[in-house]
Amino acid sequence: MLYKAFLIKYAEIGLKGKNRWVFENALRDQIQFNLDRLGGFTVSREQGRIFVECPDGYDYEEAVAALQRVFGVSAICPVCVIDDRDWENVKVKVGDYVEAVYGTREFTFKVEAKRADKQYPVESPEICAGMGEYLLNRFSNMKVDVRNPQERITVEIRNKAYVYSEILPGPGGMPVGTGGKAMLLLSGGIDSPVAGYLAAKRGVTVEAVYFHAPPYTSERAKQKVVDLAKIISAYTGPMKLYVVNFTDPQLFIYEKCPHEQLTIIMRRYMMRIAEAFAKKDGCMALVTGESIGQVASQTLHSLYSTNAVCEMPVIRPVITFDKQEIVTIAQKINTYETSILPFEDCCTIFVAKHPVTKPILSIIERSEEKLGEEMEQLIETAIKTAEVITIEQ
Ligand code: ATP
Ligand code: MG
């Protein structure tokens, strides 16, 4: 294997200045966590960069894929390590590296030097000039262009020598854990897993809650949600998933409230319950996969009525996305195939033929008043009896 290490670049540091180390440590920890499953990688943070050392015989593709799932990583440079940093040896080894990576392709280049060890006998300008000269002599397909090179070949001198020039894209965003915690309402659909992924991309730690209604919804529908949580946990890290039995509250709403209001009232209770878990666990927000106008319960009027029961901010990452835009992300993060499996969810079991699209808050509230004390008991029981599942890769 040509590459024995990776240099990790991060672009956006929201918490600049004094708090920068918080971001960097979180990024290092997330990288280490993601690579630990593969085993044997060492991740260190030094002088404004993160460096990953790879074990012998590691799987390159697998390691790159794992790094590409760490939010906060803007770019990944595979690094060739040169153990013997004697200058003549370095030149030959950098030449071997260039030959292995670029072969006979014609390209312009520039050598950049980073001389971290100031005791090294060759100084930076000489490293650039000497290396450039060596490469020009050895390869006829390379030309120097110091202003606008196609490839920048970086040679770093530390206790060993390092060379890198390739840049693979990272996912961007902020490291999970730097943005507080939020409670995701996770259904088996396409939108909410994408919403969870996007919240995590901004550094938010995500917990999730799923409402099911056995026997109206099946064990397989629940398993689908667990599977979706597992898929997004590759990005979010381990996740706590609350599974709430929503059957009794739902039947009670069905019995007592006008049917065209069912979905809105149900969604309001989902939000209330989600917020109860969120408060208990120190979350600062709720996250949903709502998108304006997608269905009756997601018109602005409906969102207004649903939102009215929430005290916490509700983050709706896909609120302005078209379905196809959401689908594109779902495909990229690998949730799509699972999301489209045809298992019923509890919103579709109890839907009215003609749900209100412009609910009026005061009317909805009046309907809810009829539910009274008994509903409070049912909600309390639903919260108390929720199953908690720890989702891990
Ligand atoms: P999704 O594809 O995310 O299921 P959807 O288009 O089916 O969305 P709705 O069913 O109206 O839309 O749900 C809107 C949002 O409410 C979902 O994105 C999700 O955040 C939340 N939600 C809906 N049903 C459930 C459920 N059974 N459990 C948890 N959250 C839910
Ligand atoms: Mg749904």
GROMACS .gro file of C-alpha atoms and ligand atoms in nm:
model
  425
    1MET     CA    1   0.000   0.000   0.000
    2LEU     CA    2   0.134   0.335  -0.113
    3TYR     CA    3  -0.042   0.530   0.161
    4LYS     CA    4   0.038   0.483   0.526
    5ALA     CA    5  -0.139   0.791   0.657
    6PHE     CA    6  -0.406   1.054   0.592
    7LEU     CA    7  -0.387   1.425   0.646
    8ILE     CA    8  -0.728   1.564   0.734
    9LYS     CA    9  -0.823   1.917   0.643
   10TYR     CA   10  -1.108   2.109   0.795
   11ALA     CA   11  -1.237   2.431   0.652
   12GLU     CA   12  -1.517   2.575   0.855
   13ILE     CA   13  -1.446   2.649   1.216
   14GLY     CA   14  -1.755   2.817   1.353
   15LEU     CA   15  -1.608   2.851   1.698
   16LYS     CA   16  -1.298   3.043   1.617
   17GLY     CA   17  -1.040   3.181   1.855
   18LYS     CA   18  -1.039   3.045   2.207
   19ASN     CA   19  -1.289   2.770   2.134
   20ARG     CA   20  -1.110   2.633   1.833
   21TRP     CA   21  -0.961   2.342   2.029
   22VAL     CA   22  -1.311   2.223   2.122
   23PHE     CA   23  -1.389   2.180   1.754
   24GLU     CA   24  -1.053   2.018   1.679
   25ASN     CA   25  -1.074   1.772   1.966
   26ALA     CA   26  -1.429   1.677   1.871
   27LEU     CA   27  -1.318   1.621   1.514
   28ARG     CA   28  -1.025   1.408   1.625
   29ASP     CA   29  -1.251   1.203   1.853
   30GLN     CA   30  -1.510   1.150   1.581
   31ILE     CA   31  -1.245   1.038   1.335
   32GLN     CA   32  -1.096   0.801   1.590
   33PHE     CA   33  -1.443   0.667   1.670
   34ASN     CA   34  -1.528   0.603   1.306
   35LEU     CA   35  -1.195   0.432   1.240
   36ASP     CA   36  -1.199   0.224   1.559
   37ARG     CA   37  -1.445  -0.012   1.395
   38LEU     CA   38  -1.179  -0.090   1.137
   39GLY     CA   39  -0.909  -0.121   1.404
   40GLY     CA   40  -0.550  -0.008   1.452
   41PHE     CA   41  -0.563   0.355   1.336
   42THR     CA   42  -0.400   0.632   1.541
   43VAL     CA   43  -0.544   0.981   1.516
   44SER     CA   44  -0.353   1.282   1.644
   45ARG     CA   45  -0.404   1.653   1.642
   46GLU     CA   46  -0.100   1.872   1.594
   47GLN     CA   47  -0.038   2.226   1.477
   48GLY     CA   48  -0.375   2.297   1.321
   49ARG     CA   49  -0.420   1.967   1.146
   50ILE     CA   50  -0.529   1.614   1.208
   51PHE     CA   51  -0.314   1.323   1.113
   52VAL     CA   52  -0.422   0.960   1.079
   53GLU     CA   53  -0.167   0.678   1.087
   54CYS     CA   54  -0.281   0.353   0.930
   55PRO     CA   55  -0.201  -0.001   1.044
   56ASP     CA   56  -0.028  -0.249   0.813
   57GLY     CA   57  -0.259  -0.422   0.568
   58TYR     CA   58  -0.553  -0.184   0.623
   59ASP     CA   59  -0.827  -0.152   0.362
   60TYR     CA   60  -0.779   0.183   0.185
   61GLU     CA   61  -1.131   0.210   0.038
   62GLU     CA   62  -1.291   0.126   0.369
   63ALA     CA   63  -1.079   0.382   0.556
   64VAL     CA   64  -1.159   0.658   0.306
   65ALA     CA   65  -1.530   0.574   0.324
   66ALA     CA   66  -1.518   0.595   0.705
   67LEU     CA   67  -1.343   0.933   0.691
   68GLN     CA   68  -1.596   1.061   0.439
   69ARG     CA   69  -1.867   1.005   0.697
   70VAL     CA   70  -1.710   1.232   0.959
   71PHE     CA   71  -1.872   1.574   0.958
   72GLY     CA   72  -1.618   1.854   0.990
   73VAL     CA   73  -1.376   1.689   0.747
   74SER     CA   74  -1.346   1.910   0.441
   75ALA     CA   75  -1.075   1.715   0.260
   76ILE     CA   76  -0.872   1.399   0.296
   77CYS     CA   77  -0.516   1.375   0.164
   78PRO     CA   78  -0.373   1.023   0.139
   79VAL     CA   79  -0.010   1.047   0.254
   80CYS     CA   80   0.292   0.842   0.158
   81VAL     CA   81   0.534   0.808   0.453
   82ILE     CA   82   0.909   0.799   0.390
   83ASP     CA   83   1.080   0.647   0.695
   84ASP     CA   84   1.437   0.734   0.603
   85ARG     CA   85   1.435   1.111   0.561
   86ASP     CA   86   1.786   1.137   0.419
   87TRP     CA   87   1.749   1.401   0.145
   88GLU     CA   88   1.875   1.184  -0.144
   89ASN     CA   89   1.641   0.905  -0.038
   90VAL     CA   90   1.348   1.149  -0.004
   91LYS     CA   91   1.391   1.264  -0.363
   92VAL     CA   92   1.390   0.910  -0.499
   93LYS     CA   93   1.090   0.808  -0.287
   94VAL     CA   94   0.890   1.118  -0.385
   95GLY     CA   95   0.971   1.032  -0.748
   96ASP     CA   96   0.845   0.676  -0.692
   97TYR     CA   97   0.528   0.820  -0.538
   98VAL     CA   98   0.467   1.054  -0.833
   99GLU     CA   99   0.522   0.769  -1.078
  100ALA     CA  100   0.279   0.544  -0.892
  101VAL     CA  101   0.006   0.810  -0.871
  102TYR     CA  102   0.032   0.985  -1.209
  103GLY     CA  103   0.207   0.735  -1.436
  104THR     CA  104   0.267   0.891  -1.776
  105ARG     CA  105  -0.013   1.150  -1.757
  106GLU     CA  106   0.100   1.497  -1.867
  107PHE     CA  107   0.051   1.765  -1.604
  108THR     CA  108   0.189   2.082  -1.454
  109PHE     CA  109   0.303   2.085  -1.095
  110LYS     CA  110   0.455   2.278  -0.812
  111VAL     CA  111   0.643   2.142  -0.512
  112GLU     CA  112   0.551   2.283  -0.174
  113ALA     CA  113   0.762   2.222   0.132
  114LYS     CA  114   0.669   2.212   0.500
  115ARG     CA  115   0.978   2.188   0.715
  116ALA     CA  116   0.833   2.127   1.061
  117ASP     CA  117   1.172   2.007   1.189
  118LYS     CA  118   1.384   2.319   1.171
  119GLN     CA  119   1.701   2.111   1.230
  120TYR     CA  120   1.664   1.935   0.895
  121PRO     CA  121   1.976   2.020   0.687
  122VAL     CA  122   1.785   2.115   0.370
  123GLU     CA  123   1.581   2.433   0.395
  124SER     CA  124   1.235   2.484   0.246
  125PRO     CA  125   1.329   2.679  -0.071
  126GLU     CA  126   1.593   2.416  -0.150
  127ILE     CA  127   1.345   2.135  -0.090
  128CYS     CA  128   1.112   2.292  -0.348
  129ALA     CA  129   1.384   2.369  -0.599
  130GLY     CA  130   1.581   2.045  -0.556
  131MET     CA  131   1.270   1.830  -0.565
  132GLY     CA  132   1.134   2.010  -0.870
  133GLU     CA  133   1.460   1.964  -1.053
  134TYR     CA  134   1.478   1.596  -0.965
  135LEU     CA  135   1.123   1.534  -1.091
  136LEU     CA  136   1.183   1.726  -1.415
  137ASN     CA  137   1.493   1.520  -1.482
  138ARG     CA  138   1.321   1.193  -1.409
  139PHE     CA  139   0.984   1.248  -1.582
  140SER     CA  140   0.927   1.401  -1.924
  141ASN     CA  141   0.549   1.426  -1.872
  142MET     CA  142   0.577   1.690  -1.598
  143LYS     CA  143   0.613   2.066  -1.633
  144VAL     CA  144   0.652   2.328  -1.362
  145ASP     CA  145   0.384   2.593  -1.321
  146VAL     CA  146   0.429   2.779  -0.995
  147ARG     CA  147   0.128   3.008  -1.044
  148ASN     CA  148  -0.149   2.774  -1.141
  149PRO     CA  149  -0.031   2.414  -1.117
  150GLN     CA  150  -0.262   2.121  -1.184
  151GLU     CA  151  -0.101   1.931  -0.898
  152ARG     CA  152   0.062   2.056  -0.581
  153ILE     CA  153   0.309   1.805  -0.448
  154THR     CA  154   0.366   1.872  -0.081
  155VAL     CA  155   0.675   1.740   0.094
  156GLU     CA  156   0.672   1.759   0.472
  157ILE     CA  157   0.971   1.700   0.692
  158ARG     CA  158   0.908   1.592   1.049
  159ASN     CA  159   1.070   1.299   1.230
  160LYS     CA  160   0.993   1.124   0.902
  161ALA     CA  161   0.928   1.265   0.556
  162TYR     CA  162   0.581   1.275   0.405
  163VAL     CA  163   0.451   1.339   0.055
  164TYR     CA  164   0.097   1.400  -0.061
  165SER     CA  165  -0.081   1.561  -0.354
  166GLU     CA  166  -0.420   1.400  -0.389
  167ILE     CA  167  -0.724   1.558  -0.229
  168LEU     CA  168  -1.044   1.360  -0.171
  169PRO     CA  169  -1.357   1.549  -0.068
  170GLY     CA  170  -1.494   1.518   0.287
  171PRO     CA  171  -1.858   1.569   0.383
  172GLY     CA  172  -1.804   1.919   0.526
  173GLY     CA  173  -2.017   2.044   0.814
  174MET     CA  174  -1.924   2.049   1.181
  175PRO     CA  175  -1.815   1.761   1.406
  176VAL     CA  176  -2.105   1.592   1.579
  177GLY     CA  177  -2.106   1.694   1.943
  178THR     CA  178  -2.014   2.058   1.890
  179GLY     CA  179  -2.369   2.176   1.822
  180GLY     CA  180  -2.572   2.059   2.119
  181LYS     CA  181  -2.833   1.785   2.115
  182ALA     CA  182  -3.173   1.754   1.945
  183MET     CA  183  -3.460   1.505   1.932
  184LEU     CA  184  -3.545   1.375   1.585
  185LEU     CA  185  -3.895   1.256   1.508
  186LEU     CA  186  -3.796   0.958   1.300
  187SER     CA  187  -4.057   0.781   1.092
  188GLY     CA  188  -4.005   0.514   0.833
  189GLY     CA  189  -4.036   0.762   0.547
  190ILE     CA  190  -3.785   0.925   0.318
  191ASP     CA  191  -3.772   1.269   0.476
  192SER     CA  192  -3.700   1.231   0.844
  193PRO     CA  193  -3.377   1.024   0.811
  194VAL     CA  194  -3.249   1.292   0.573
  195ALA     CA  195  -3.350   1.561   0.825
  196GLY     CA  196  -3.156   1.379   1.098
  197TYR     CA  197  -2.852   1.349   0.876
  198LEU     CA  198  -2.862   1.720   0.792
  199ALA     CA  199  -2.898   1.826   1.156
  200ALA     CA  200  -2.601   1.607   1.248
  201LYS     CA  201  -2.406   1.764   0.964
  202ARG     CA  202  -2.417   2.092   1.156
  203GLY     CA  203  -2.262   1.925   1.459
  204VAL     CA  204  -2.586   1.841   1.640
  205THR     CA  205  -2.598   1.518   1.839
  206VAL     CA  206  -2.919   1.341   1.748
  207GLU     CA  207  -3.153   1.126   1.953
  208ALA     CA  208  -3.468   0.988   1.797
  209VAL     CA  209  -3.827   0.902   1.876
  210TYR     CA  210  -4.056   0.675   1.674
  211PHE     CA  211  -4.431   0.637   1.726
  212HIS     CA  212  -4.586   0.308   1.640
  213ALA     CA  213  -4.936   0.173   1.678
  214PRO     CA  214  -4.935  -0.204   1.719
  215PRO     CA  215  -5.119  -0.406   1.599
  216TYR     CA  216  -5.212  -0.149   1.332
  217THR     CA  217  -4.846  -0.108   1.250
  218SER     CA  218  -4.628  -0.416   1.233
  219GLU     CA  219  -4.303  -0.523   1.394
  220ARG     CA  220  -4.146  -0.495   1.049
  221ALA     CA  221  -4.242  -0.128   1.027
  222LYS     CA  222  -4.062  -0.073   1.357
  223GLN     CA  223  -3.762  -0.275   1.237
  224LYS     CA  224  -3.746  -0.050   0.932
  225VAL     CA  225  -3.709   0.254   1.159
  226VAL     CA  226  -3.440   0.079   1.362
  227ASP     CA  227  -3.260  -0.001   1.036
  228LEU     CA  228  -3.286   0.362   0.922
  229ALA     CA  229  -3.149   0.481   1.255
  230LYS     CA  230  -2.860   0.239   1.210
  231ILE     CA  231  -2.782   0.371   0.865
  232ILE     CA  232  -2.774   0.733   0.975
  233SER     CA  233  -2.575   0.646   1.287
  234ALA     CA  234  -2.281   0.590   1.052
  235TYR     CA  235  -2.280   0.971   1.038
  236THR     CA  236  -2.439   1.073   1.367
  237GLY     CA  237  -2.262   0.824   1.590
  238PRO     CA  238  -2.447   0.600   1.838
  239MET     CA  239  -2.803   0.708   1.890
  240LYS     CA  240  -3.074   0.662   2.150
  241LEU     CA  241  -3.408   0.567   1.994
  242TYR     CA  242  -3.734   0.590   2.189
  243VAL     CA  243  -4.011   0.371   2.056
  244VAL     CA  244  -4.347   0.498   2.179
  245ASN     CA  245  -4.661   0.288   2.172
  246PHE     CA  246  -4.908   0.538   2.036
  247THR     CA  247  -5.205   0.306   1.982
  248ASP     CA  248  -5.422   0.408   2.276
  249PRO     CA  249  -5.384   0.785   2.238
  250GLN     CA  250  -5.450   0.745   1.868
  251LEU     CA  251  -5.765   0.537   1.913
  252PHE     CA  252  -5.887   0.785   2.170
  253ILE     CA  253  -5.836   1.077   1.932
  254TYR     CA  254  -6.012   0.877   1.663
  255GLU     CA  255  -6.308   0.824   1.891
  256LYS     CA  256  -6.341   1.181   2.020
  257CYS     CA  257  -6.228   1.420   1.749
  258PRO     CA  258  -6.358   1.515   1.403
  259HIS     CA  259  -6.182   1.288   1.159
  260GLU     CA  260  -6.061   1.559   0.927
  261GLN     CA  261  -5.857   1.693   1.220
  262LEU     CA  262  -5.702   1.360   1.318
  263THR     CA  263  -5.364   1.404   1.157
  264ILE     CA  264  -5.307   1.750   1.301
  265ILE     CA  265  -5.411   1.650   1.650
  266MET     CA  266  -5.201   1.337   1.633
  267ARG     CA  267  -4.900   1.535   1.516
  268ARG     CA  268  -4.947   1.780   1.803
  269TYR     CA  269  -4.936   1.495   2.053
  270MET     CA  270  -4.629   1.349   1.885
  271MET     CA  271  -4.456   1.683   1.926
  272ARG     CA  272  -4.556   1.708   2.291
  273ILE     CA  273  -4.425   1.359   2.367
  274ALA     CA  274  -4.105   1.415   2.170
  275GLU     CA  275  -4.050   1.734   2.364
  276ALA     CA  276  -4.096   1.553   2.695
  277PHE     CA  277  -3.813   1.313   2.606
  278ALA     CA  278  -3.610   1.600   2.467
  279LYS     CA  279  -3.634   1.796   2.792
  280LYS     CA  280  -3.546   1.492   3.000
  281ASP     CA  281  -3.230   1.431   2.794
  282GLY     CA  282  -3.110   1.789   2.769
  283CYS     CA  283  -3.198   1.841   2.403
  284MET     CA  284  -3.233   2.199   2.285
  285ALA     CA  285  -3.455   2.139   1.981
  286LEU     CA  286  -3.677   1.898   1.791
  287VAL     CA  287  -3.600   1.790   1.434
  288THR     CA  288  -3.860   1.679   1.179
  289GLY     CA  289  -3.867   1.588   0.811
  290GLU     CA  290  -4.149   1.827   0.728
  291SER     CA  291  -4.149   2.004   0.392
  292ILE     CA  292  -4.394   2.281   0.303
  293GLY     CA  293  -4.696   2.161   0.112
  294GLN     CA  294  -4.589   1.799   0.076
  295VAL     CA  295  -4.909   1.665   0.236
  296ALA     CA  296  -5.212   1.815   0.411
  297SER     CA  297  -5.038   1.807   0.749
  298GLN     CA  298  -4.750   2.010   0.608
  299THR     CA  299  -4.918   2.318   0.468
  300LEU     CA  300  -4.805   2.633   0.645
  301HIS     CA  301  -5.143   2.645   0.822
  302SER     CA  302  -5.088   2.291   0.949
  303LEU     CA  303  -4.730   2.358   1.050
  304TYR     CA  304  -4.853   2.663   1.239
  305SER     CA  305  -5.101   2.451   1.435
  306THR     CA  306  -4.850   2.174   1.502
  307ASN     CA  307  -4.580   2.415   1.603
  308ALA     CA  308  -4.807   2.587   1.854
  309VAL     CA  309  -4.758   2.309   2.111
  310CYS     CA  310  -4.377   2.325   2.100
  311GLU     CA  311  -4.171   2.529   2.340
  312MET     CA  312  -3.839   2.429   2.186
  313PRO     CA  313  -3.721   2.542   1.846
  314VAL     CA  314  -3.824   2.292   1.579
  315ILE     CA  315  -3.555   2.238   1.318
  316ARG     CA  316  -3.692   2.135   0.981
  317PRO     CA  317  -3.386   2.087   0.760
  318VAL     CA  318  -3.580   1.990   0.447
  319ILE     CA  319  -3.861   2.243   0.488
  320THR     CA  320  -3.798   2.409   0.149
  321PHE     CA  321  -3.669   2.107  -0.040
  322ASP     CA  322  -3.855   1.947  -0.329
  323LYS     CA  323  -3.917   1.576  -0.291
  324GLN     CA  324  -3.655   1.497  -0.553
  325GLU     CA  325  -3.393   1.699  -0.367
  326ILE     CA  326  -3.465   1.499  -0.053
  327VAL     CA  327  -3.457   1.173  -0.248
  328THR     CA  328  -3.117   1.263  -0.392
  329ILE     CA  329  -2.973   1.300  -0.042
  330ALA     CA  330  -3.150   0.985   0.078
  331GLN     CA  331  -2.983   0.794  -0.205
  332LYS     CA  332  -2.645   0.942  -0.125
  333ILE     CA  333  -2.663   0.845   0.242
  334ASN     CA  334  -2.810   0.505   0.165
  335THR     CA  335  -3.145   0.540   0.343
  336TYR     CA  336  -3.361   0.553   0.032
  337GLU     CA  337  -3.390   0.180  -0.039
  338THR     CA  338  -3.496   0.114   0.319
  339SER     CA  339  -3.735   0.411   0.332
  340ILE     CA  340  -3.935   0.294   0.032
  341LEU     CA  341  -4.004  -0.052   0.175
  342PRO     CA  342  -4.384  -0.070   0.181
  343PHE     CA  343  -4.464  -0.097   0.551
  344GLU     CA  344  -4.753   0.101   0.689
  345ASP     CA  345  -4.683   0.379   0.935
  346CYS     CA  346  -4.912   0.509   1.201
  347CYS     CA  347  -4.990   0.831   1.016
  348THR     CA  348  -5.139   0.642   0.725
  349ILE     CA  349  -5.356   0.406   0.929
  350PHE     CA  350  -5.573   0.670   1.087
  351VAL     CA  351  -5.598   0.924   0.810
  352ALA     CA  352  -5.920   1.090   0.710
  353LYS     CA  353  -6.030   1.090   0.347
  354HIS     CA  354  -6.035   1.468   0.343
  355PRO     CA  355  -5.800   1.605   0.606
  356VAL     CA  356  -5.812   1.979   0.671
  357THR     CA  357  -5.543   2.164   0.484
  358LYS     CA  358  -5.605   2.495   0.657
  359PRO     CA  359  -5.670   2.404   1.019
  360ILE     CA  360  -5.765   2.688   1.248
  361LEU     CA  361  -5.574   2.669   1.572
  362SER     CA  362  -5.863   2.766   1.798
  363ILE     CA  363  -6.083   2.493   1.650
  364ILE     CA  364  -5.812   2.232   1.692
  365GLU     CA  365  -5.761   2.341   2.051
  366ARG     CA  366  -6.133   2.311   2.121
  367SER     CA  367  -6.134   1.956   1.983
  368GLU     CA  368  -5.841   1.867   2.205
  369GLU     CA  369  -6.019   2.003   2.512
  370LYS     CA  370  -6.274   1.725   2.471
  371LEU     CA  371  -5.996   1.471   2.527
  372GLY     CA  372  -5.949   1.596   2.881
  373GLU     CA  373  -5.790   1.421   3.175
  374GLU     CA  374  -5.813   1.078   3.019
  375MET     CA  375  -5.586   1.180   2.732
  376GLU     CA  376  -5.330   1.314   2.978
  377GLN     CA  377  -5.324   0.972   3.143
  378LEU     CA  378  -5.278   0.798   2.809
  379ILE     CA  379  -4.991   1.028   2.714
  380GLU     CA  380  -4.825   0.978   3.049
  381THR     CA  381  -4.847   0.602   3.006
  382ALA     CA  382  -4.710   0.623   2.652
  383ILE     CA  383  -4.411   0.818   2.783
  384LYS     CA  384  -4.354   0.586   3.078
  385THR     CA  385  -4.373   0.268   2.874
  386ALA     CA  386  -4.156   0.379   2.583
  387GLU     CA  387  -3.892   0.130   2.483
  388VAL     CA  388  -3.537   0.267   2.460
  389ILE     CA  389  -3.308   0.116   2.200
  390THR     CA  390  -2.940   0.200   2.166
  391ILE     CA  391  -2.851   0.220   1.800
  392GLU     CA  392  -2.496   0.138   1.704
  393GLN     CA  393  -2.322   0.044   1.386
  394ATP     P1  394  -4.124   1.104   0.638
  394ATP     O1  395  -4.082   1.064   0.502
  394ATP     O2  396  -4.016   1.159   0.720
  394ATP     O3  397  -4.203   0.995   0.707
  394ATP     P2  398  -4.369   1.215   0.548
  394ATP     O4  399  -4.361   1.280   0.418
  394ATP     O5  400  -4.424   1.079   0.558
  394ATP     O6  401  -4.225   1.223   0.615
  394ATP     P3  402  -4.547   1.296   0.762
  394ATP     O7  403  -4.590   1.157   0.778
  394ATP     O8  404  -4.645   1.406   0.750
  394ATP     O9  405  -4.448   1.317   0.639
  394ATP    O10  406  -4.454   1.332   0.881
  394ATP     C1  407  -4.391   1.456   0.892
  394ATP     C2  408  -4.280   1.442   0.995
  394ATP    O11  409  -4.335   1.404   1.121
  394ATP     C3  410  -4.183   1.332   0.963
  394ATP    O12  411  -4.081   1.377   0.877
  394ATP     C4  412  -4.131   1.295   1.099
  394ATP    O13  413  -4.032   1.387   1.142
  394ATP     C5  414  -4.254   1.311   1.185
  394ATP     N1  415  -4.327   1.183   1.197
  394ATP     C6  416  -4.433   1.141   1.124
  394ATP     N2  417  -4.472   1.019   1.164
  394ATP     C7  418  -4.390   0.980   1.260
  394ATP     C8  419  -4.378   0.862   1.342
  394ATP     N3  420  -4.458   0.759   1.327
  394ATP     N4  421  -4.279   0.859   1.434
  394ATP     C9  422  -4.195   0.962   1.449
  394ATP     N5  423  -4.201   1.074   1.376
  394ATP    C10  424  -4.296   1.085   1.282
  395MG      MG  425  -4.420   0.952   0.724
   0.00000   0.00000   0.00000
